[in-house]
Coordinates of C-alpha atoms in Angstrom, one line a residue:
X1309 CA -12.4 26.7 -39.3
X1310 CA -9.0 25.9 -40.7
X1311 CA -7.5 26.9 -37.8
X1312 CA -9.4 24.6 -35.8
X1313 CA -9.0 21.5 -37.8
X1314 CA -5.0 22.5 -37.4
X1315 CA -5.4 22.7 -33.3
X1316 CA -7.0 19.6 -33.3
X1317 CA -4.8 17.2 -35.3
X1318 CA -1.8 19.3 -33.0
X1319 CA -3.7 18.2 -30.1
X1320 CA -4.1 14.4 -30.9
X1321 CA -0.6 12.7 -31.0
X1322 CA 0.0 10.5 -34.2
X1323 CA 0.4 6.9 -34.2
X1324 CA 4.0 7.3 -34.2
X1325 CA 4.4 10.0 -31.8
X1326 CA 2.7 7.6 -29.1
X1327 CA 5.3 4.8 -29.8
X1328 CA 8.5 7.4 -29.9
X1329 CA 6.9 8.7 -26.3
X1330 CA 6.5 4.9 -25.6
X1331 CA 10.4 3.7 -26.5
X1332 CA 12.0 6.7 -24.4
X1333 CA 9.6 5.8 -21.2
X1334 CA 10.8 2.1 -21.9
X1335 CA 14.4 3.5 -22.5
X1336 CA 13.9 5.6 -19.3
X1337 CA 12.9 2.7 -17.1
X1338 CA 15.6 1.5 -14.4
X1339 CA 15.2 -2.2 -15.4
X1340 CA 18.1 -3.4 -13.3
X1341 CA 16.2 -2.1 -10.3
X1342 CA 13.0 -3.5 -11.5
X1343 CA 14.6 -7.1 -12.5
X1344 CA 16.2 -6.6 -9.2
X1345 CA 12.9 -6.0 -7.6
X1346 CA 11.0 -9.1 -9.1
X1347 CA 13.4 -11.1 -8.0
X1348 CA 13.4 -10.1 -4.4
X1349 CA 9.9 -10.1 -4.2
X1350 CA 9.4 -13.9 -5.4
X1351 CA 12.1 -15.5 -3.3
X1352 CA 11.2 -13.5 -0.1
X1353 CA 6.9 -14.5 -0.8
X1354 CA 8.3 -18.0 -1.7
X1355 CA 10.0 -18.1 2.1
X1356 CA 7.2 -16.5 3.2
X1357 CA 5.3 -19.1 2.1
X1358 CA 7.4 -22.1 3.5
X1359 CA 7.7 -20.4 6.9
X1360 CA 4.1 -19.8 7.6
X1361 CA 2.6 -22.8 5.8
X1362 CA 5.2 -25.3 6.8
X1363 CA 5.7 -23.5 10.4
X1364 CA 1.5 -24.1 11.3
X1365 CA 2.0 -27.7 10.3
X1366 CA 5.0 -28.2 12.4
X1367 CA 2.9 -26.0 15.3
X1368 CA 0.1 -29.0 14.2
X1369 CA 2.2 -32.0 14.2
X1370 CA 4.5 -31.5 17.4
X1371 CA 0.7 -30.8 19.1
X1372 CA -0.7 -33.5 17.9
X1373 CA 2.0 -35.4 18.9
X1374 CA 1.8 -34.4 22.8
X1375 CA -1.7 -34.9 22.5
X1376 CA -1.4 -38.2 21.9
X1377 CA 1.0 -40.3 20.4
X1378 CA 0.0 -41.9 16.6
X1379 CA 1.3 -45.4 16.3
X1380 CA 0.4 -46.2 12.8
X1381 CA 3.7 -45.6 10.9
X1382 CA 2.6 -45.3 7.6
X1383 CA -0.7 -43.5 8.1
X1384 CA 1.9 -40.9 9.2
X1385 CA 4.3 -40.8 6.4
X1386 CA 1.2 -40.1 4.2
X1387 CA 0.3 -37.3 6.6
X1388 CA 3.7 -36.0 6.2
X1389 CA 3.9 -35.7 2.4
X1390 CA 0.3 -34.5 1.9
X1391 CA 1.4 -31.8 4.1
X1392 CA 4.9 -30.9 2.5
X1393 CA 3.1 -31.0 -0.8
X1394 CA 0.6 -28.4 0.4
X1395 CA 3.6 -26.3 2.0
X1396 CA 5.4 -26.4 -1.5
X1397 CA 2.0 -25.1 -3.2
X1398 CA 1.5 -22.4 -0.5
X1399 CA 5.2 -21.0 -1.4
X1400 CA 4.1 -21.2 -5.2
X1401 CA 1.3 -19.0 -3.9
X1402 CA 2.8 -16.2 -2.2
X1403 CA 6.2 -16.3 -4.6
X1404 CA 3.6 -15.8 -7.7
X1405 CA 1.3 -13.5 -6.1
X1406 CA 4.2 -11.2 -5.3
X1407 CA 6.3 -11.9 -8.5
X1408 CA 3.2 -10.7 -10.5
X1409 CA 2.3 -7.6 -8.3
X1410 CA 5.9 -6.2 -9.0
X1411 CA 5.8 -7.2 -12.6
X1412 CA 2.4 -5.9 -13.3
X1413 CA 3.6 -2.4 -11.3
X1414 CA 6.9 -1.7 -13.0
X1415 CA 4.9 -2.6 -16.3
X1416 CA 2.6 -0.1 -15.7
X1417 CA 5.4 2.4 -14.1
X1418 CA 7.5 1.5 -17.6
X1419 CA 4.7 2.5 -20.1
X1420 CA 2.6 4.6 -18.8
X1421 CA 5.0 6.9 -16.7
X1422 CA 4.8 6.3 -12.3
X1423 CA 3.4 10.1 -11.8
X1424 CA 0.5 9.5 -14.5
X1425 CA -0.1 6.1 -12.6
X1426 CA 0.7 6.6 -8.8
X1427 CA -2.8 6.9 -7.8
X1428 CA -4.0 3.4 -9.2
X1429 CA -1.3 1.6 -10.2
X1430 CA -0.7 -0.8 -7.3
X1431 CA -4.4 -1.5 -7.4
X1432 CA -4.4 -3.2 -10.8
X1433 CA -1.3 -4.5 -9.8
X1434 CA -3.2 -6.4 -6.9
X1435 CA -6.0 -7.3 -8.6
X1436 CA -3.9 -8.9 -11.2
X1437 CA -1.9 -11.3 -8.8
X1438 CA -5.1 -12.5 -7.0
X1439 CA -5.6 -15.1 -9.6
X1440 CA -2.5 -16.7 -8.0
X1441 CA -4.6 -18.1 -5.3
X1442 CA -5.7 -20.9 -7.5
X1443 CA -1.8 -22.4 -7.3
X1444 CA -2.9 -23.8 -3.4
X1445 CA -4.6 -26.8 -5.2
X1446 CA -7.4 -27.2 -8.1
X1447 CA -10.1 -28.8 -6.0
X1448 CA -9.6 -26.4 -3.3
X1449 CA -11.8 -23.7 -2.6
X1450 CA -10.9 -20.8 -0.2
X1451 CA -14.1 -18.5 0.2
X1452 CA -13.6 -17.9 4.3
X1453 CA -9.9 -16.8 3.7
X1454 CA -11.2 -14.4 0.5
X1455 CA -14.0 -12.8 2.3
X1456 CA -12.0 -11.8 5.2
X1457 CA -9.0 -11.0 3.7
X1458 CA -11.6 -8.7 1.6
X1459 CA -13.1 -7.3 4.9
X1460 CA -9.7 -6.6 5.9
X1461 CA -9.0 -4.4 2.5
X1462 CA -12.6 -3.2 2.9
X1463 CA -11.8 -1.9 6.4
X1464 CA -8.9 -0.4 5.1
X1465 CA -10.4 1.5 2.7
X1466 CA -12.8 2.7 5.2
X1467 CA -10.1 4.1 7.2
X1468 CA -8.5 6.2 4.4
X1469 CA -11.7 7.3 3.7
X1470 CA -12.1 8.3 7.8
X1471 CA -9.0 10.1 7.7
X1472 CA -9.4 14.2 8.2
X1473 CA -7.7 14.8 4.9
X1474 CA -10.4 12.6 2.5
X1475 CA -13.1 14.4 1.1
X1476 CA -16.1 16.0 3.1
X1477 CA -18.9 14.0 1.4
X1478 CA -17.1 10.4 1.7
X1479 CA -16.5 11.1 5.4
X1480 CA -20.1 12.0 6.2
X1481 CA -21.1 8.6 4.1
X1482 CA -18.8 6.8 6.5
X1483 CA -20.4 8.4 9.7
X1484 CA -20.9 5.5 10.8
X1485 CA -18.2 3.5 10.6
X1486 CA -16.6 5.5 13.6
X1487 CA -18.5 4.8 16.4
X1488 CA -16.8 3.1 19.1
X1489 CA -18.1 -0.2 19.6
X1490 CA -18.7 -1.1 15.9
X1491 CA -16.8 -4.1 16.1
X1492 CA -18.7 -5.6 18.6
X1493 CA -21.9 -5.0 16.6
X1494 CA -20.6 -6.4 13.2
X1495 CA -19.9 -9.4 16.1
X1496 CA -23.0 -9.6 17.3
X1497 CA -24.6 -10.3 13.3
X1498 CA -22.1 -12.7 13.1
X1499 CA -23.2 -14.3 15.5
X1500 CA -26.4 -14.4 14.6
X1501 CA -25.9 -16.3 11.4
X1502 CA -23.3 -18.4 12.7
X1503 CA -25.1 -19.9 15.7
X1504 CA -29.0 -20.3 13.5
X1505 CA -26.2 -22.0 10.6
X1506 CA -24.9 -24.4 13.4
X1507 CA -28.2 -26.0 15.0
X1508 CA -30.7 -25.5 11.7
X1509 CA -28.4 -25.9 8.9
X1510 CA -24.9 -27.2 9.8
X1511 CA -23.8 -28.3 6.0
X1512 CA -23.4 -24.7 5.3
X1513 CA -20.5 -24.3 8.3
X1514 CA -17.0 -26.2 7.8
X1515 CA -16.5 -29.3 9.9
X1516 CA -13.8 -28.5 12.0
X1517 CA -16.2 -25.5 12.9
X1518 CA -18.9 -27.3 13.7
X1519 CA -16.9 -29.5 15.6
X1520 CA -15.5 -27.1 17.7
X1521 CA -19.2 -25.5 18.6
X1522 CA -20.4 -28.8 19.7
X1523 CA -17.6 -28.9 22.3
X1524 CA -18.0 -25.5 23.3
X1525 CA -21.6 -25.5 23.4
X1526 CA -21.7 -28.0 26.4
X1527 CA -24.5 -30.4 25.3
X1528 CA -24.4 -33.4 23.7
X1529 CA -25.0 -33.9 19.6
X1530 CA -28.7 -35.1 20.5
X1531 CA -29.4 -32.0 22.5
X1532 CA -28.6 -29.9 19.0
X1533 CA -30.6 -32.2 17.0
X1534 CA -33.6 -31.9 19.2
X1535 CA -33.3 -28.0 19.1
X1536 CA -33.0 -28.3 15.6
X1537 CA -36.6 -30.4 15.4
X1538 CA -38.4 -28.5 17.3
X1539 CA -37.4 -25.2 15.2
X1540 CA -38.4 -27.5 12.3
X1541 CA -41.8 -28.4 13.9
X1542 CA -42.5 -24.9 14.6
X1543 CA -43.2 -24.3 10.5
X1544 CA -45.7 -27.4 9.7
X1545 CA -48.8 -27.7 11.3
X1546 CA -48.8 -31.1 12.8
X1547 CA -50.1 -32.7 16.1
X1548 CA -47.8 -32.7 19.1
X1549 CA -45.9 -36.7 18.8
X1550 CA -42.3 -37.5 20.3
X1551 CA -39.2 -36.3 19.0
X1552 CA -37.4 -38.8 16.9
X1553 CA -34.1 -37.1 17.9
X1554 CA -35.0 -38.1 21.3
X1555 CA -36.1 -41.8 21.5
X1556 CA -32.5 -43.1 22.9
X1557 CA -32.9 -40.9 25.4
X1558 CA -34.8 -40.4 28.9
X1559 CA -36.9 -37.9 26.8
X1560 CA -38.1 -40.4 24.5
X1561 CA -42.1 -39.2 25.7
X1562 CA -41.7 -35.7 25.5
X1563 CA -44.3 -34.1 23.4
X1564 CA -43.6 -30.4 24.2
X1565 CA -42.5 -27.4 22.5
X1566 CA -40.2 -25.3 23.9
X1567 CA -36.1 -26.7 23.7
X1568 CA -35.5 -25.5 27.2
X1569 CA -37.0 -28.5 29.1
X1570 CA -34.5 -30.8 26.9
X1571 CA -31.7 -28.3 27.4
X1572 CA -31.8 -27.6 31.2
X1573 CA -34.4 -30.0 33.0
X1574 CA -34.6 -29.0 36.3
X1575 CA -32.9 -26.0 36.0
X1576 CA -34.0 -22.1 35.9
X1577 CA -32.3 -20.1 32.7
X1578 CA -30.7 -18.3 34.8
X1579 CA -29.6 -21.3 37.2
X1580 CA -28.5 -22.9 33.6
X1581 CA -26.1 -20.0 32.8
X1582 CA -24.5 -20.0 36.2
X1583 CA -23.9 -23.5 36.2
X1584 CA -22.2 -23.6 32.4
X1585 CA -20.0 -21.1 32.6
X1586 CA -17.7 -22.2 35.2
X1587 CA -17.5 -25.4 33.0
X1588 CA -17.1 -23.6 29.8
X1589 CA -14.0 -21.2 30.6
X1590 CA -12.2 -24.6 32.0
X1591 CA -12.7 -25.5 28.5
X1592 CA -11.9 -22.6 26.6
X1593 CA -8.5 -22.3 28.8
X1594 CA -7.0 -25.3 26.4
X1595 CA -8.2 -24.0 23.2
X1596 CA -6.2 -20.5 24.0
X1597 CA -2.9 -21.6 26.1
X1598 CA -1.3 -22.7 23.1
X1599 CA -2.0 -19.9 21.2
X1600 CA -0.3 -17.4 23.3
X1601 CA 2.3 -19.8 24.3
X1602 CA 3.5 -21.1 21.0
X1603 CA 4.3 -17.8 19.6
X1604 CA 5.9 -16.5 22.9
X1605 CA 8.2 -19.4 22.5
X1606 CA 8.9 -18.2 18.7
X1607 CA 9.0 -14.7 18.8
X1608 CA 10.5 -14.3 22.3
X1609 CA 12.7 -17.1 23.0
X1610 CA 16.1 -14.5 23.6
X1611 CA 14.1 -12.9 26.1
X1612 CA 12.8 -15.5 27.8
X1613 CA 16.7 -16.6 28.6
X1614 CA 16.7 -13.3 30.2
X1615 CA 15.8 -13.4 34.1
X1616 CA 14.4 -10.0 34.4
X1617 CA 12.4 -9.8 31.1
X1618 CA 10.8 -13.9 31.4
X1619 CA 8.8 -12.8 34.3
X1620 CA 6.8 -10.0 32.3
X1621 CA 6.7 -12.0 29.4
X1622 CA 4.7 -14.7 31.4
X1623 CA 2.8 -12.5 32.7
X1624 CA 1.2 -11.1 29.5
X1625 CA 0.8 -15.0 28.4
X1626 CA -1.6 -15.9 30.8
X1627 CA -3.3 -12.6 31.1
X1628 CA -3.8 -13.0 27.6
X1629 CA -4.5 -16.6 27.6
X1630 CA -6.9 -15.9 30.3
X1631 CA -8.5 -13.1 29.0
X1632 CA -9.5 -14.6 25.6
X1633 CA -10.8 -18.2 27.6
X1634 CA -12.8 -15.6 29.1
X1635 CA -14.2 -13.9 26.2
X1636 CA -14.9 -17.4 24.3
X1637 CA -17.4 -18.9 27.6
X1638 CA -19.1 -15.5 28.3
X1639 CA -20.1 -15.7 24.4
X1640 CA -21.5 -19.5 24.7
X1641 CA -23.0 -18.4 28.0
X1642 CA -24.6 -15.3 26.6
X1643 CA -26.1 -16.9 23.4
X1644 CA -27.7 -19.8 25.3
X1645 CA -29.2 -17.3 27.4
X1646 CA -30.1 -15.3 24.5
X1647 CA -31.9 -18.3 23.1
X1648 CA -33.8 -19.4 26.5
X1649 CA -35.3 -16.0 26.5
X1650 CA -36.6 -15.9 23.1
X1651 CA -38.0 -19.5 24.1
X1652 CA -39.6 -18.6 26.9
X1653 CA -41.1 -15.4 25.9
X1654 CA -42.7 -17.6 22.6
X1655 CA -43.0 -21.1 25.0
X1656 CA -41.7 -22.7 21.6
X1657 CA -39.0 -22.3 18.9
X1658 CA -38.0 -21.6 15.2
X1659 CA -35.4 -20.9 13.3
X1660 CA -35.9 -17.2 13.2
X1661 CA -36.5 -16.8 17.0
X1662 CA -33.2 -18.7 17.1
X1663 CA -31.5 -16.0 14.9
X1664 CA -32.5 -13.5 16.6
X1665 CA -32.1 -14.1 20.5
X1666 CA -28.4 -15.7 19.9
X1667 CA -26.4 -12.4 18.9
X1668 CA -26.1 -11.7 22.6
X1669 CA -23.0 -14.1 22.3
X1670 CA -21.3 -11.4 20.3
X1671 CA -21.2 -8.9 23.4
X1672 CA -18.5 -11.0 24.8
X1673 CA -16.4 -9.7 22.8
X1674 CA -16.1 -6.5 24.5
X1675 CA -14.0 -9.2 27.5
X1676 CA -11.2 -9.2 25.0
X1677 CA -8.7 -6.9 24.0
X1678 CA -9.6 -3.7 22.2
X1679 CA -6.9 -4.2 19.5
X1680 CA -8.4 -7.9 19.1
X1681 CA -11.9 -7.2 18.7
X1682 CA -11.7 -6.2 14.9
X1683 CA -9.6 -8.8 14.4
X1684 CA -12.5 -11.5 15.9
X1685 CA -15.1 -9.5 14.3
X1686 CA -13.6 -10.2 10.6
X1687 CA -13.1 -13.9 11.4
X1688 CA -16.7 -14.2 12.3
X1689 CA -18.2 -12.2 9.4
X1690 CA -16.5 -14.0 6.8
X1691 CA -17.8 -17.0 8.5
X1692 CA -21.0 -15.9 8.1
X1693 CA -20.9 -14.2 5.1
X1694 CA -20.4 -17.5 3.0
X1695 CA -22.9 -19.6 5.5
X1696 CA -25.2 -17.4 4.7
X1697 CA -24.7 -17.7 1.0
X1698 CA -24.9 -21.6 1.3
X1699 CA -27.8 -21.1 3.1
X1700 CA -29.4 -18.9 0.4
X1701 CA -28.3 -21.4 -2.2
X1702 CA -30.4 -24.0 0.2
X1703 CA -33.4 -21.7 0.2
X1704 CA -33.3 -21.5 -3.5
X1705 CA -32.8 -18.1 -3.7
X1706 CA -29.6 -18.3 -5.5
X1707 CA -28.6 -20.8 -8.0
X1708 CA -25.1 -22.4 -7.8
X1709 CA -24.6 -23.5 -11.0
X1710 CA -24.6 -19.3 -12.2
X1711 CA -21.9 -18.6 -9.9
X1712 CA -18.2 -18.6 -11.2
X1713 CA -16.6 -22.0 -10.4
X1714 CA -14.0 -20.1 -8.6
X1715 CA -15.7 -17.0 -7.2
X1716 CA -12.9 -17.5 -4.1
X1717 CA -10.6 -16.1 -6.9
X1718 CA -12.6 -13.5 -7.4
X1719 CA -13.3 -12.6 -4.2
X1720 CA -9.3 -12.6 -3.1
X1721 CA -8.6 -10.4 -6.3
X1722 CA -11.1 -8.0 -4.9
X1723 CA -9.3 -8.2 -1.1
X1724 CA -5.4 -7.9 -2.7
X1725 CA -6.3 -4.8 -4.9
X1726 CA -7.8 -3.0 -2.0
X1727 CA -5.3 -3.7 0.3
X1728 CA -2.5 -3.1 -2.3
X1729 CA -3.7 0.2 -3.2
X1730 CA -3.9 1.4 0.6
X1731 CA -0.3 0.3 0.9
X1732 CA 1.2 1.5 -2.0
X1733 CA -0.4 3.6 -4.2
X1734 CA -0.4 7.9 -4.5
X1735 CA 3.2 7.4 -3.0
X1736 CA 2.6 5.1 0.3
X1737 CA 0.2 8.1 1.1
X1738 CA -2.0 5.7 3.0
X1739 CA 0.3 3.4 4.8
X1740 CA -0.4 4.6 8.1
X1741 CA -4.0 2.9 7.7
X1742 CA -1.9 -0.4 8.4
X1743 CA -1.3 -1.9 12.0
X1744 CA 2.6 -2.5 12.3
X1745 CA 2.8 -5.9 12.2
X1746 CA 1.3 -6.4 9.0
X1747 CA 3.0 -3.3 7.7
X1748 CA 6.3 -4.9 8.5
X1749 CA 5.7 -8.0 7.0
X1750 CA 3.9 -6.4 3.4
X1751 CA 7.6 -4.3 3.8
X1752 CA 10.0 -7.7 3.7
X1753 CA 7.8 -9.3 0.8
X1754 CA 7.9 -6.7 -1.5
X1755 CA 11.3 -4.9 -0.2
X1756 CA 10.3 -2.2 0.7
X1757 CA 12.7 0.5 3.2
X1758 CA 9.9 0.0 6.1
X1759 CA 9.1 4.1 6.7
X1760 CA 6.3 4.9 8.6
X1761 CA 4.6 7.1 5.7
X1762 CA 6.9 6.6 2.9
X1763 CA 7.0 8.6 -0.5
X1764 CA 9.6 5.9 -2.2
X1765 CA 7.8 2.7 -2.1
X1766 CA 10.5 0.2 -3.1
X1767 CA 14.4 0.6 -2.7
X1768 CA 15.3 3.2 -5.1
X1769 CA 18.1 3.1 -7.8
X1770 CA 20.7 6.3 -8.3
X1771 CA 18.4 7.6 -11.1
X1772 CA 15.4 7.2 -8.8
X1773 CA 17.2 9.6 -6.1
X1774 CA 18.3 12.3 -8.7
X1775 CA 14.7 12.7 -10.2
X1776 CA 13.1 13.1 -6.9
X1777 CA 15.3 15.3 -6.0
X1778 CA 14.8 17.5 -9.1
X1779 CA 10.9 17.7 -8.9
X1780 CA 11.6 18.8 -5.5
X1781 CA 13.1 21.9 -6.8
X1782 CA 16.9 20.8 -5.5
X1783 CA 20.1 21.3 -7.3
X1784 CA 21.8 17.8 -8.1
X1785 CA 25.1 17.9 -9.9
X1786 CA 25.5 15.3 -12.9
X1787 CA 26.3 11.5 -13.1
X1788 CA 29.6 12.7 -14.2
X1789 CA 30.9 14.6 -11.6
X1790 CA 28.8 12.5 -8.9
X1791 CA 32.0 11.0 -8.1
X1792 CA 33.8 14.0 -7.4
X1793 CA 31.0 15.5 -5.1
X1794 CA 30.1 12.6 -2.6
X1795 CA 29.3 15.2 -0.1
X1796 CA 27.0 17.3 -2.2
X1797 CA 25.7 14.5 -2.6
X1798 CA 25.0 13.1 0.7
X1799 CA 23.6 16.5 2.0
X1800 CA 21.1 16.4 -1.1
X1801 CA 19.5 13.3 0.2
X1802 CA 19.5 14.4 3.8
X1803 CA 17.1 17.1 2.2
X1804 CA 15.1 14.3 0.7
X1805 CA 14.3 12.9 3.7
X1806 CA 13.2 16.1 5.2
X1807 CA 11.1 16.4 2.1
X1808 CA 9.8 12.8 2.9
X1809 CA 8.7 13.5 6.1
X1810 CA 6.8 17.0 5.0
X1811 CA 5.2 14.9 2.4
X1812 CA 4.5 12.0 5.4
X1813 CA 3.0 14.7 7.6
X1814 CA -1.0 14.1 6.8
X1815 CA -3.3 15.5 9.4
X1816 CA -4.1 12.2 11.8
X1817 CA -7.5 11.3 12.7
X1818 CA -9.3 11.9 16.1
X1819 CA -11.1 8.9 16.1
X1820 CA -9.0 6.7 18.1
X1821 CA -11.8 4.9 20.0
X1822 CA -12.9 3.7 16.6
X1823 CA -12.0 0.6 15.0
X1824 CA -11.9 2.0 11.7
X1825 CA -9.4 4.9 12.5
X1826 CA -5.2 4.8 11.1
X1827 CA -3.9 2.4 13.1
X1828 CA -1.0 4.8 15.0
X1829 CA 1.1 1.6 16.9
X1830 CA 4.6 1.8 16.7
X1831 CA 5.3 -1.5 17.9

């Protein structure tokens, strides 16, 4: 029994061996790096910050001024300083979300050891920087951009969990998640939600978006609002009367029920879809130009100087311009015919025959561009995602006043931590879950040396080097005959990148039709 008690109080360390073990990990922490580190990471987020903030307003204002020309001087000024104050409180964002992530992760790294804590540090680390979202203003409120920011870190997580080295049982649990038009059916719910939100309930989607539908959809505002009675009328048993929606109008005596004689008079369905799309992609052409031509015009201005490589480069403008116009009227086209189907099958309308006849708009998106369709998907979901909150909150199904004020905080501190631990955590082990582009841009915030799968995440320091290098079984000579033995050296961190890229060599997956398999793009 003795000998027990004995093995036990061996076994639990006393209160002063845990702060002796505490003051050498402290002692044995590169903080020039680390200091070093911080610093990098807040001025590059800051200029991160003023770049893509302050560049979209630019992008906004040299539109706006082609579109047309604003005469009132002041008006403008006040335009211009409302929009360089939110620019300033964007780069406050990004420089103290990045500032904090690096503190939070050498803190960690410092006193609890970076083996112990490899496999969740940068997870806490991201989850305690997402509060910085509440610098872009007080009174602002950024659910949309939280809930797909947190689909993005969810669909992450999904693919480390789809890669053929996770474990059996989470990979069976994620069967479906790897079937090859998966995007186009999280679309298609979207869809669903968004286009019920925007004729029955419109207060639940933002204006701008609302906005945009009504131009898009190709009727006018009292065409909507006389959909949107007679889904209402559907629900309350009431004799058949005119439409108060449609008394300044030539329909001012209709008395029937189904929206399709107010949508199309005259017109066949399918003589209605034939006749709307030509008109819609001439519309949607406008919305996308600028968006493939603006960035060409940023990211390849050299080599659009250069007379053999402009010509492709124009090329794969329009295509893509074209290509996405095309995608945007095929899904206005679709869900109106989705709609006149469920409304002549029922000759009348609701709100739920609504909802579920529209999702055929989502199958556009198989028009578009495989490696965009996830990408539209997430936009749309989040969209949804927090109309269909409001609209729960509407129903009375969910009271607002027990939510946190600022569940957008929560929500993004959710998003970062997922997305944080799939890009550095267990040694950059999952990295190769990221698409390049936003690889390369998590790499110049947070400094890191831009590997495809590396084991270093951050620029190391000498002492950094010599300890990897010893767990990996390889002889390093001492600090003080370093100097002597530069070779040596050299040839011992030769053999550290070999030993990176065994380490970086994780079985890829098969699933390349999937839009939840490791992104593999070396562009």
């Amino acid at each position: 029994m003795e000998e027990r008690v004995t093995s036990n109080a061996d076994a639990e360390p006393l209160p002063f061996q845990q702060r002796l073990t505490l003051y050498k990990r402290l002692l044995a922490h590169d903080h020039n790096r680390a200091w070093f580190r911080f610093l990098n990471a807040v001025v590059r987020g800051g200029l991160s910050g003023v770049c893509l903030r302050g560049g979209l307003h630019l992008v906004t204002f040299l539109f706006g001024l082609i579109v047309k020309w604003r005469k009132q001087q002041g008006a403008r000024s006040l335009n211009f300083w409302s929009k360089l104050q939110d620019t300033a409180r964007y780069a406050a964002f990004l420089a103290t979300f990045s500032g904090t992530f690096v503190a939070v992760d050498e803190g960690i790294a410092a006193l609890f050891g970076k083996r112990r804590t490899a496999a969740w540090r940068a997870y806490a680390a991201g989850a305690a920087a997402g509060p910085s979202l509440m610098l872009t203003g007080p009174q602002d409120r950024h659910t949309s951009l939280a809930l797909y920011i947190l689909l993005r870190g969810a669909t992450l997580l999904i693919r480390c969990g789809n890669k053929p080295d996770a474990a059996p049982a989470v990979r069976k649990v994620l069967t479906p998640t790897r079937w090859k038009h998966g995007d186009t059916a999280m679309m298609c719910v979207a869809t669903s939600q968004i286009l019920y939100s925007w004729i029955m309930m419109p207060q639940t989607l933002p204006p701008a978006y609302v906005k945009f539908l009504n131009r898009h959809g190709g009727r006018q505002q009292w065409h909507y609002n006389a959909a949107r009675e007679l889904c209402e009328r559907a629900g309350k048993p009431m004799p058949p009367a005119p439409y108060k929606s449609l008394q300044s109008t030539r329909f001012k005596h209709f008395k029937g029920t189904c929206p399709c004689q107010v949508l199309h008079p005259g017109q066949s369905c399918n003589g209605f879809m034939l006749n709307f799309f030509p008109d819609a992609y001439l519309r949607a052409i406008p919305v996308y130009l600028p968006v493939y031509v603006f960035p060409a015009l940023l990211v390849h201005r050299k080599r659009l100087l250069d007379p053999k490589l402009a010509p492709d480069i124009g090329r794969r403008v329009v295509q893509g311009a074209l290509r996405s116009s095309l995608f945007l009227s095929l899904y206005c086209t679709l869900a109106w015919r989705g709609a006149c189907v469920g409304f002549q099958r029922s000759n009348g309308a609701s709100g739920a025959l609504l909802a579920l006849t529209c999702w055929t708009g989502g199958l556009a998106t198989l028009a578009e561009k495989k490696s965009r369709r996830m990408e539209l998907a997430h936009y749309c979901l989040a969209r949804a995602i927090e109309s269909f909150a409001l609209c729960l909150s509407s129903w009375g199904y969910v009271r607002g006043d027990r939510l946190p004020k600022r569940t957008d905080v929560i929500i993004f501190s959710a998003a970062t931590a997922a997305i944080m631990h799939c890009y550095s955590d267990s040694h950059g082990r999952h990295r190769d879950v990221f698409k390049s582009k936003y690889l390369n841009v998590l790499d110049f915030v947070f400094g890191n040396t831009g590997l495809e799968e590396g084991s270093i995440k951050h620029v190391p320091s000498t002492s950094d080097l010599i300890s990897r290098l010893q767990d990996a079984g390889i002889r390093v000579p001492s600090r003080r005959t370093m100097s002597n033995h530069t070779a040596s050296f050299l040839g011992s961190l030769e053999n550290l990148q070999a030993l990176g890229e065994q380490d970086g060599n994780t079985p890829r997956s098969d699933m390349s039709d999937s839009p939840f398999a490791p992104s593999h793009d070396s562009t």
